[in-house]
Coordinates of C-alpha atoms in Angstrom, one line a residue:
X1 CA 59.8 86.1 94.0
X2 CA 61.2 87.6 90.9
X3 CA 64.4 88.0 92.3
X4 CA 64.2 84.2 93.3
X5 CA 63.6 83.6 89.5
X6 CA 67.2 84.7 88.8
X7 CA 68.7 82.8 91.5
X8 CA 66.5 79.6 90.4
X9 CA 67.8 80.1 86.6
X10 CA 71.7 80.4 88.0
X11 CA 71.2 77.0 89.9
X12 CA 69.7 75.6 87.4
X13 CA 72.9 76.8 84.9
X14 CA 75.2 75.5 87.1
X15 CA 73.5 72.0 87.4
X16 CA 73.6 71.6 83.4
X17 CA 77.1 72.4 83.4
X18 CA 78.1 69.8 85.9
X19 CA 76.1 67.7 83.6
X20 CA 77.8 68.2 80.2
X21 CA 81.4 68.2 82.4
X22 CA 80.1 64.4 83.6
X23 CA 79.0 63.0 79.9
X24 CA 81.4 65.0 78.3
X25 CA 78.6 66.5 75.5
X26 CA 78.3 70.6 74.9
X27 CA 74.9 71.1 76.3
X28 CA 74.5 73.6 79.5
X29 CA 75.0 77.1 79.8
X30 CA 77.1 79.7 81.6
X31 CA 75.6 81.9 84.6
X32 CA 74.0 85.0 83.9
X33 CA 76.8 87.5 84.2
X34 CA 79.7 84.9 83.5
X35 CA 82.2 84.9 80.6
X36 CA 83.7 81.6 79.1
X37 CA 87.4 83.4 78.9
X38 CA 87.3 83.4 82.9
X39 CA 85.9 79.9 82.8
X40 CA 88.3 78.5 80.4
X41 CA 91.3 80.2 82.2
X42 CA 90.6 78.4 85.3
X43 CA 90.3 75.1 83.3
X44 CA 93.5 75.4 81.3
X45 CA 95.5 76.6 84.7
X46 CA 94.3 73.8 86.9
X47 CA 95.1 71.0 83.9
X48 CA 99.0 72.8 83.3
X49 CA 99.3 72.2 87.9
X50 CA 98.3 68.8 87.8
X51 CA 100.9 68.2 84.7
X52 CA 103.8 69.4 86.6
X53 CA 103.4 67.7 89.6
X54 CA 106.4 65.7 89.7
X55 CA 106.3 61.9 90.1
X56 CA 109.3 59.9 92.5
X57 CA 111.4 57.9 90.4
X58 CA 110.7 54.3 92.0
X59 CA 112.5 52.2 89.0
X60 CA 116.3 50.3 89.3
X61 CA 119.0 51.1 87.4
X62 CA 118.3 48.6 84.7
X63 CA 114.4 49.2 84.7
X64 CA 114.7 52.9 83.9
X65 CA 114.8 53.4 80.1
X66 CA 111.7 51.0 80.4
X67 CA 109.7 52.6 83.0
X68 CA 110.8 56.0 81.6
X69 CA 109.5 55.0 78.4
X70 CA 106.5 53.6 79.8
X71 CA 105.9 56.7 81.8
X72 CA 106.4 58.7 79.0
X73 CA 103.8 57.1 77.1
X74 CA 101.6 57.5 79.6
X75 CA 101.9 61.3 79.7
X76 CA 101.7 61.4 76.1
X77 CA 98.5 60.0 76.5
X78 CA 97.8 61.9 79.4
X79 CA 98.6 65.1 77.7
X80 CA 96.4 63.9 74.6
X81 CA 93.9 63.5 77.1
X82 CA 94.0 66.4 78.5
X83 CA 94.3 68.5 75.1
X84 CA 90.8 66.7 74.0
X85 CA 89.7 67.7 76.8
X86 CA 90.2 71.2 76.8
X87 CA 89.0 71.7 73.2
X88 CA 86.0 70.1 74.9
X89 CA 85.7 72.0 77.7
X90 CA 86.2 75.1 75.2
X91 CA 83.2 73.8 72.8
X92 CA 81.5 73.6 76.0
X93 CA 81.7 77.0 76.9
X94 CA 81.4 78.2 73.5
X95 CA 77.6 75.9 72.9
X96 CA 76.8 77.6 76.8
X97 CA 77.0 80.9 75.3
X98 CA 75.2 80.7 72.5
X99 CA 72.8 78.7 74.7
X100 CA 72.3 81.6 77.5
X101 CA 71.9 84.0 74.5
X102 CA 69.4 81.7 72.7
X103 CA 67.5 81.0 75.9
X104 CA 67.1 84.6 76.8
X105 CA 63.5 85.7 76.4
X106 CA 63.2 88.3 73.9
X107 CA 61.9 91.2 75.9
X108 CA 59.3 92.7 73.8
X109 CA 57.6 89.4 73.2
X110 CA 57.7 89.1 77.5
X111 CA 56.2 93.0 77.6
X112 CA 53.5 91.8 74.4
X113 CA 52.1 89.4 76.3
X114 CA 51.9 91.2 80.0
X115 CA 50.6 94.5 78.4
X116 CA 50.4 94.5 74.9
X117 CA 51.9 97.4 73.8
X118 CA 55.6 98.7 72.3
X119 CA 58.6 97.8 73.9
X120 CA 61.2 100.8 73.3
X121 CA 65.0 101.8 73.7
X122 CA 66.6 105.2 72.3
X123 CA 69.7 105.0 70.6
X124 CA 71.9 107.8 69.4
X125 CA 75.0 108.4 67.5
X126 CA 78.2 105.3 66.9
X127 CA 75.5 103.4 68.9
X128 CA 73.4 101.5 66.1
X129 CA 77.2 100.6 65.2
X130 CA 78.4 98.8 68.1
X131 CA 77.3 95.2 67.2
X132 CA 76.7 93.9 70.4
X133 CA 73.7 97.2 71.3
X134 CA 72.4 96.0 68.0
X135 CA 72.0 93.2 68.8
X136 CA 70.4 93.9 72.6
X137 CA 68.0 96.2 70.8
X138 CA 67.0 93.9 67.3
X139 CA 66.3 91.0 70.1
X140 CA 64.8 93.1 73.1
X141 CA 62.7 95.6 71.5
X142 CA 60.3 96.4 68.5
X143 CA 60.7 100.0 68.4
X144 CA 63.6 102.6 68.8
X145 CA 64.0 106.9 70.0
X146 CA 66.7 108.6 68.2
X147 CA 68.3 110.3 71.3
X148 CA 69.4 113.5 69.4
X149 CA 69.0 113.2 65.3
X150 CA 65.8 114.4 65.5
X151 CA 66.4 117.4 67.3
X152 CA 66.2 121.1 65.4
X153 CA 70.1 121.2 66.5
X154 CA 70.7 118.5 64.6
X155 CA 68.6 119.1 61.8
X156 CA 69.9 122.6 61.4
X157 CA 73.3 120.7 61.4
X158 CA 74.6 121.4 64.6
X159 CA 75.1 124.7 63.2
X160 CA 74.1 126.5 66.8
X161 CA 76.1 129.7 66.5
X162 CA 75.4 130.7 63.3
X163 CA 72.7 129.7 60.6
X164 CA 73.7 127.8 58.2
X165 CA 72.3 129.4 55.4
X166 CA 69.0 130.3 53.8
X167 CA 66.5 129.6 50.9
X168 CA 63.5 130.2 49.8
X169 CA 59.9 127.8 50.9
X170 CA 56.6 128.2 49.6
X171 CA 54.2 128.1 53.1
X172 CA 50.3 129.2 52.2
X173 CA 51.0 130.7 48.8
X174 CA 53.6 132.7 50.4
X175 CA 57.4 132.9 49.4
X176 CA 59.2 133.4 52.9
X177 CA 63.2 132.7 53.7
X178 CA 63.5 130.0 55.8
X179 CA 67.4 128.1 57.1
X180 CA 68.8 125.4 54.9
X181 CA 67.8 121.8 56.8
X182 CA 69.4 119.1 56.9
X183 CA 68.5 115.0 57.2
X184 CA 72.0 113.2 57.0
X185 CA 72.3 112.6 61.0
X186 CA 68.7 111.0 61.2
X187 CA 68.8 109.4 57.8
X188 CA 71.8 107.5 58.6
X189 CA 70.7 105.5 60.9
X190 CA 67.0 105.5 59.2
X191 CA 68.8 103.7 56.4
X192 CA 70.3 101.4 58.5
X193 CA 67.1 100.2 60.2
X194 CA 65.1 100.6 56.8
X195 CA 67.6 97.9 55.8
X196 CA 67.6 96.1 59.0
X197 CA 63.6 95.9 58.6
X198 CA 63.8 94.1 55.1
X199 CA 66.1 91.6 55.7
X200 CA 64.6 90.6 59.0
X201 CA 60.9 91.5 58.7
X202 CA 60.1 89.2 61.7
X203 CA 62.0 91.6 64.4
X204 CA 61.2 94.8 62.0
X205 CA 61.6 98.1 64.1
X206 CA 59.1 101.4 64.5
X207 CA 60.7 104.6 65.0
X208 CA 59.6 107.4 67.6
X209 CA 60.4 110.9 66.3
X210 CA 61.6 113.0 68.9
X211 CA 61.3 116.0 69.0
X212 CA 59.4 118.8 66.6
X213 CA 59.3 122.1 69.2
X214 CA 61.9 122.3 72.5
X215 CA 63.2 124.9 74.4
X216 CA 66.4 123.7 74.3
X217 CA 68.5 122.7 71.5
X218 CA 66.9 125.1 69.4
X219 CA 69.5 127.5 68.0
X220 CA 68.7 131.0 69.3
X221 CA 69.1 132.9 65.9
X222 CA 65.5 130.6 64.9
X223 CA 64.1 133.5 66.7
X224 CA 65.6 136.6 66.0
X225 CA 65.6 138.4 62.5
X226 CA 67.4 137.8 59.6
X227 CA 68.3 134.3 61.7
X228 CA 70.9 136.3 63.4
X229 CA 70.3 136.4 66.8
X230 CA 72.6 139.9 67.2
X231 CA 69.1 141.2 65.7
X232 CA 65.7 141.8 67.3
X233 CA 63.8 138.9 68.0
X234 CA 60.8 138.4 65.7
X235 CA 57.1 139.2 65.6
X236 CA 55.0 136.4 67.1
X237 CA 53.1 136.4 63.6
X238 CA 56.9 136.0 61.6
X239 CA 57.4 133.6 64.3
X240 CA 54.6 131.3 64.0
X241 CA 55.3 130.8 59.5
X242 CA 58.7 129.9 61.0
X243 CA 57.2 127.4 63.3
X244 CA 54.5 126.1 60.5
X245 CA 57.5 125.9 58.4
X246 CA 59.7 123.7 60.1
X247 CA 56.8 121.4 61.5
X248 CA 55.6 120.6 57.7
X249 CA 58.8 120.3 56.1
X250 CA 60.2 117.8 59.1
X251 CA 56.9 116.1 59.1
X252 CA 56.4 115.9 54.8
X253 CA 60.5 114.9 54.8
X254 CA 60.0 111.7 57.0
X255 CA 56.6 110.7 57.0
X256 CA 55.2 112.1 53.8
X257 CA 53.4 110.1 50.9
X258 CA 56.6 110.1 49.2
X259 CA 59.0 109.7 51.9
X260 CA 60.8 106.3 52.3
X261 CA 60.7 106.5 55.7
X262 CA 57.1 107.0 55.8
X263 CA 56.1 103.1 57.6
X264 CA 58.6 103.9 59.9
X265 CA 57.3 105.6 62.7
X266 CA 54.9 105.0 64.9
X267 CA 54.6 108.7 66.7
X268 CA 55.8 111.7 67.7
X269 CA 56.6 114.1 69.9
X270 CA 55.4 117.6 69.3
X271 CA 56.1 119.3 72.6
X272 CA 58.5 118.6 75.1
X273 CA 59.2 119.9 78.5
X274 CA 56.8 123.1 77.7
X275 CA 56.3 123.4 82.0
X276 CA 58.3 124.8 84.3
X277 CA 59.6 122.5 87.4
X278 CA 60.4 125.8 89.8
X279 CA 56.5 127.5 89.1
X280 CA 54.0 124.4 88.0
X281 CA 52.8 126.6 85.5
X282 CA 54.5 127.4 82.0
X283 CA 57.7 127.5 81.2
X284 CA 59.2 131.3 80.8
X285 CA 62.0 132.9 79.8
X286 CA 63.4 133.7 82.9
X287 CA 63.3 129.7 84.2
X288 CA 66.5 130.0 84.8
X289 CA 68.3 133.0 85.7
X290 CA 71.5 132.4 85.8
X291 CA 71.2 131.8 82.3
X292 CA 70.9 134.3 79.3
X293 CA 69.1 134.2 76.2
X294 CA 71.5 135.2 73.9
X295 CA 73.6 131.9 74.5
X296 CA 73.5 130.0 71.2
X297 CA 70.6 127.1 72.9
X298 CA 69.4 127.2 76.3
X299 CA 69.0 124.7 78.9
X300 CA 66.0 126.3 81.1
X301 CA 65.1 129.2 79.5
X302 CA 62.3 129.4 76.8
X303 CA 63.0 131.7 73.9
X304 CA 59.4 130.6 72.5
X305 CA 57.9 131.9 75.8
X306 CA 60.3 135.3 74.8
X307 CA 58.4 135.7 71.8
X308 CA 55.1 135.0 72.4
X309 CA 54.7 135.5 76.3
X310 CA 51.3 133.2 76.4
X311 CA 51.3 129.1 75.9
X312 CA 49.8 129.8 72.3
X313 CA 53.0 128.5 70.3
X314 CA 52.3 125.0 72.2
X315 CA 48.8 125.1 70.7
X316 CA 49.9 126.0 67.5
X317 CA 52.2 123.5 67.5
X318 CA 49.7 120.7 67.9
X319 CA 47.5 122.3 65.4
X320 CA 50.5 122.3 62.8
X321 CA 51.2 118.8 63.7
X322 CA 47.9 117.7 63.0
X323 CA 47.9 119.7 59.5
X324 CA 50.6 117.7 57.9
X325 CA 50.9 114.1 60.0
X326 CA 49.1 111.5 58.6
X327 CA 46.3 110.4 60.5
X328 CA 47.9 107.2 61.7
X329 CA 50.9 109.0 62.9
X330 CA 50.9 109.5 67.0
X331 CA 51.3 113.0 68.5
X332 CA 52.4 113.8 72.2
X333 CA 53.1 116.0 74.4
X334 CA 56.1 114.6 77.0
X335 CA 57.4 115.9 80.1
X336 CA 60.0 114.8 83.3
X337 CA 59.5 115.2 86.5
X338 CA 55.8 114.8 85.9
X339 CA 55.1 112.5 89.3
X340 CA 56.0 115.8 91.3
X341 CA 52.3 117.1 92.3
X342 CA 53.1 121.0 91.6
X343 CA 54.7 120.2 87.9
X344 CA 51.4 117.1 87.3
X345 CA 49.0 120.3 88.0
X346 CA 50.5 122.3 85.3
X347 CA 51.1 119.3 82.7
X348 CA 47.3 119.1 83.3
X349 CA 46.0 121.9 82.2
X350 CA 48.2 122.2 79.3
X351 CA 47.1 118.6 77.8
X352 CA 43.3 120.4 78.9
X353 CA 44.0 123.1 76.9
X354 CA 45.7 121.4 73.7
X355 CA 42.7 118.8 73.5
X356 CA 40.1 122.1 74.2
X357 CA 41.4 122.8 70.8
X358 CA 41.0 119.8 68.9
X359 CA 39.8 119.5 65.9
X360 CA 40.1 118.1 62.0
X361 CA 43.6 118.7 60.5
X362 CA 44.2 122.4 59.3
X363 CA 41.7 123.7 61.7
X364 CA 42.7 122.1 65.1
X365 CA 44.8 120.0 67.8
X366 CA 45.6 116.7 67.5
X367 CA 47.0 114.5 70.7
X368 CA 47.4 111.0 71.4
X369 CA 49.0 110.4 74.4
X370 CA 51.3 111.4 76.9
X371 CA 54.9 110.7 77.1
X372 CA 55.6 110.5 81.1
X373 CA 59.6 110.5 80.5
X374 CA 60.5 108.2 83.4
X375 CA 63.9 109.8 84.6
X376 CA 63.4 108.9 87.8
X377 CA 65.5 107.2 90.7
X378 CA 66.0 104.0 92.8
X379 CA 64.1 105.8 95.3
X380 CA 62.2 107.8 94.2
X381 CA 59.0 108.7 92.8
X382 CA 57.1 106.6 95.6
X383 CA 54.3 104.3 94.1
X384 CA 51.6 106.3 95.4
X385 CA 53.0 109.1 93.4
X386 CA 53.7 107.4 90.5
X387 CA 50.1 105.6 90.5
X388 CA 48.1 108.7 91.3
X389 CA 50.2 110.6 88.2
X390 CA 49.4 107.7 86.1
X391 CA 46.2 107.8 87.0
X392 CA 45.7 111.5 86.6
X393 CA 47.0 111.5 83.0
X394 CA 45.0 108.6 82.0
X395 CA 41.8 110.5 82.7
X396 CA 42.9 113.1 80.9
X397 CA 44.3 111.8 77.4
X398 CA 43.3 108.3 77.9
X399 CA 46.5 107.0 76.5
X400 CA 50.0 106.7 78.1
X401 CA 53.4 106.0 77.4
X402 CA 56.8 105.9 79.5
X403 CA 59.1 107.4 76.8
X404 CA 62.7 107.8 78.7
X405 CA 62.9 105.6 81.4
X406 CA 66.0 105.1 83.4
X407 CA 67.2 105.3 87.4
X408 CA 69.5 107.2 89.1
X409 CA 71.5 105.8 91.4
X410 CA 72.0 106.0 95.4
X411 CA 74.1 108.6 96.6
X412 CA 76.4 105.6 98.3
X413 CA 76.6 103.6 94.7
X414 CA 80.1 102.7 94.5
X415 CA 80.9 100.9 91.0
X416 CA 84.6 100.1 92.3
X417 CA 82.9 98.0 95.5
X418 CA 81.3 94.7 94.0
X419 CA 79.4 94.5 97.4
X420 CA 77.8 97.8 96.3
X421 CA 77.3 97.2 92.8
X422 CA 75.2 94.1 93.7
X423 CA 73.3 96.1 96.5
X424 CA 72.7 99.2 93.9
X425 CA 71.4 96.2 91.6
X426 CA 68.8 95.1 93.5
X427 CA 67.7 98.5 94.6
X428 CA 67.4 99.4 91.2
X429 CA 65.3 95.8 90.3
X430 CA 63.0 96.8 93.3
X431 CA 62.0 100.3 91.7
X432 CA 61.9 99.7 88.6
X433 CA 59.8 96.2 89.7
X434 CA 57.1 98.3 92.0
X435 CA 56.5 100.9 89.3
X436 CA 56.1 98.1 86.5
X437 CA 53.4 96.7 89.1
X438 CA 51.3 99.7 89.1
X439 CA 51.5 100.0 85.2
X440 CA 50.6 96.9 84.9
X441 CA 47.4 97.4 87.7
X442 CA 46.8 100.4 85.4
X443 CA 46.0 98.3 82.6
X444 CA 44.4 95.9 84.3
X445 CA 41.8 98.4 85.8
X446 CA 41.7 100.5 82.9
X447 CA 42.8 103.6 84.2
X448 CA 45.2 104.3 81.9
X449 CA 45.7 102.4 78.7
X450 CA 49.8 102.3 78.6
X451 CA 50.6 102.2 74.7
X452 CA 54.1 102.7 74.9
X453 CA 57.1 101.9 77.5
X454 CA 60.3 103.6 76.3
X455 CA 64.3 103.1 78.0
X456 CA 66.5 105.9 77.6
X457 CA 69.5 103.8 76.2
X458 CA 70.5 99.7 76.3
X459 CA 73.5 99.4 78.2
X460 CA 74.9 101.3 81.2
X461 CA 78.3 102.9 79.9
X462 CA 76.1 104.5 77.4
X463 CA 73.9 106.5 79.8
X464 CA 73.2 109.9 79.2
X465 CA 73.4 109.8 83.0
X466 CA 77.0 109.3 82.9
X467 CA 78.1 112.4 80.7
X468 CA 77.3 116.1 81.9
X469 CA 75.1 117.7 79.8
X470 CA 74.8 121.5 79.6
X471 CA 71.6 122.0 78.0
X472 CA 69.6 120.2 81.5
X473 CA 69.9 117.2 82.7
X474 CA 72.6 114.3 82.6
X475 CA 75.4 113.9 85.5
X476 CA 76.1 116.8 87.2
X477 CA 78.2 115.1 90.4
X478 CA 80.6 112.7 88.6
X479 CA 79.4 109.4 90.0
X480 CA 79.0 106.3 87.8
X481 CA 75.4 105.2 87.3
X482 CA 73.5 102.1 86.2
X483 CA 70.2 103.2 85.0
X484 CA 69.1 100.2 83.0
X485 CA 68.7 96.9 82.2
X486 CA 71.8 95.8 80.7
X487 CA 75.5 96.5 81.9
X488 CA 78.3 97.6 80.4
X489 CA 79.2 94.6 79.4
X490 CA 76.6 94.2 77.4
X491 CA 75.0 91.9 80.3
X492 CA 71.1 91.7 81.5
X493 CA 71.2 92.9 85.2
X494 CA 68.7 91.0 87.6
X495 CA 66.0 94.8 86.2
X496 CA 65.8 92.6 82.9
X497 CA 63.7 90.0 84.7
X498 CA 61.6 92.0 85.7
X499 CA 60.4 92.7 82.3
X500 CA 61.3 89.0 81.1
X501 CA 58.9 87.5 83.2
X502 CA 54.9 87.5 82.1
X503 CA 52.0 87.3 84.4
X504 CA 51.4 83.8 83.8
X505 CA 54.9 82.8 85.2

């Protein structure tokens, strides 16, 4: 029925254009997936044939100059005709445009009324620059992930192999040396939607932090003395100031009393990917062992886990978290892979032991919901699986969120085959259409309250699926993907219905 929806809208386009063609006025619209250049090509080609078509010369001798000079002003006309037409035709396609673009439902406003909660997108790097993504995001959605900025990579300035320098920070009445931080990568595009948010206060944006303690991009000499990580890793004691350190001064920095930033966000991550997806329990140091610790960051191993050997830095973390957030500030824990029944077990009972803790701020945990990352595929988690993890994780923390959502695509997706981009399509509408469903029967029941549904990019060619990452994750084979809802032509792709529609449709 939803995919019916699409096919209704396109018939329905190409009716209105037939229409404005007939009465000669710029009302209509171009198909989903169209572009006026190819439209207006056709036009302009099929006008310059019939104008060459010779005609037979049927006059006398002494009738020629006449009839020439009548048929000549006849193809002047003709050709003035014709021109007219064109420009036209070309306002046409032009009003269609900004018609289909206008007529677009905003998706947030779709996902408001079907569920009431955010609508999200992450964006990252040149991307808030590329006009067109700003726009997709400004209109679609009502709050935004920074992809990396807020990573300790990034806030360390990408300074992995070596710190960057030190100073000194006052943490409990105590003077300790801590790295030099810095906020430009964030800030800039901070500033750009602090800005965006005043001039349109009607489609203002909320921010998601992401992320304040990870395994990986964390530069390895954060654990080791002096910062140097050809030196002995430190005490578990040094290590947690460290880890108090960096929590209150990103937390205080962004959404302090006096920070600018402060209205912001909405939430954030404290703890990501903390269990292991080999054991079910938590993640070690030895996660991966083809990889060593003493690489600059890791991309399995845990050089937390190294330090402490026990789960209490996670716990600590929330505590921390809840010490300098203000109240109305979010926390999570998020995790991937967390429909797979061995990895759910252990996500368990760490958000059981996080919320055993809990507590006022300086004495205990804090944690709001949490952030099922959604990096799934078109076939795969199952609905059963995904409804029973949903399910599972709404008893225990009440509140959910999909924070990273995005599909893989079939092993037989070929994006040079249009018969298989179009079949890849509609497996990808299908899955991400049945998993929707049980959110939304979630909410409906009440066994999980979804707060939060989050898409790990806006447009296809942007993917993180498409680059290889070697820190985990992204695309380890080579193949082309098209893991969400708009194409890399900046396109919605027939997944954006399913989100566009509301129950009442």
């Amino acid at each position: 029925m939803k995919y019916d929806l699409i096919k209704r809208r396109r018939v329905d386009v190409a009716a209105l254009l037939m229409a404005a063609a007939i009465i000669g006025t710029g009302c209509g619209q171009t198909p989903v997936g169209s572009t006026t250049e190819t439209n207006n090509a056709e036009e302009i080609t099929a006008t310059s044939d019939d104008s060459n078509n010779e005609q037979p010369d049927t006059a006398d001798e002494d009738g020629n100059n006449e009839a020439s000079n009548i048929e000549e002003s006849a193809e002047e006309e003709t050709e003035a005709e014709e021109a007219e037409e064109e420009k036209n035709d070309e306002e046409n396609d032009d009003s269609a445009k900004e018609s289909e673009e206008e007529e677009l439902p905003a998706l947030k406003d779709s996902v408001e009324k079907t569920m009431g909660c955010r609508f999200g997108c992450a964006i990252t790097g040149q991307e808030p620059w590329d006009l067109s993504v700003w726009d997709i995001v400004t209109k679609h959605f009502n709050c935004v992930t920074l992809g990396n900025e807020l990573k300790p990579d990034s806030l360390f300035g990408y300074s992995n192999g070596k710190c960057p320098g030190t100073e000194e920070a006052e943490l409990n009445g105590e003077t300790i040396t801590v790295p030099v931080l810095t906020f430009k990568n964030p800030e800039k595009i901070l500033d750009k939607i602090l800005k965006w948010n005043e001039t349109h206060p009607d489609q203002a944006l909320q921010v998601r932090g992401h992320v304040l303690l990870w395994h990986s991009q964390t530069p390895e000499w954060f654990f080791h003395e002096d910062y140097d990580k050809e030196k002995p890793y430190v005490t578990a004691e040094e290590m947690d100031k460290r880890q108090e350190w960096y929590i209150k001064s990103v937390l205080e920095h962004f959404v302090g009393e006096d920070s600018k930033y402060k209205d912001l966000f909405y939430g954030w991550d404290v703890v990501n990917e903390a269990i292991s997806d080999s054991t079910g329990t938590y993640r070690t140091d030895t996660e991966r062992p083809d990889e060593d610790l003493s690489e600059d960051t890791h991309g399995g191993n845990s050089s937390w886990w190294h330090v402490y050997q026990n789960e209490s830095f996670i716990i600590n973390a929330f505590k921390y978290a809840n010490k300098y957030a203000p109240e109305s500030l979010e926390l999570y824990y998020n995790d991937y892979n967390e429909c797979n029944a061995k990895k759910r077990s252990g996500i368990l009972k760490l958000l059981e032991a996080v919320k055993a803790e809990e507590g006022a701020p300086g004495e205990g945990t804090r944690l709001t919901a949490m952030g099922m990352q959604g990096h799934y595929s078109v076939s795969g988690p199952s609905t059963a699986e995904f409804e029973t993890s949903v399910k599972a994780y709404g008893e225990a923390v009440g509140n959910i969120q999909i924070t990273e959502w995005d599909l893989s695509a079939s092993d037989s997706y070929d994006s040079s085959d249009p018969a298989s981009v179009e079949a890849e399509y509609e497996k990808n509408r299908k899955q991400y259409n049945l998993l929707y469903y049980v959110l939304k029967s979630a909410q409906k029941a009440g066994t999980a309250k979804v707060t939060g549904m989050t898409f790990w990019g806006t447009i296809d060619k942007y993917s993180w699926l498409q680059f290889r990452s070697n820190v985990g994750g992204g695309n380890k084979s080579g193949q082309s993907q098209c893991p969400l809802l708009f194409d890399s032509k900046y396109e919605p792709k027939p997944s954006f219905w399913v989100f566009a529609e509301t129950d009442s449709e």
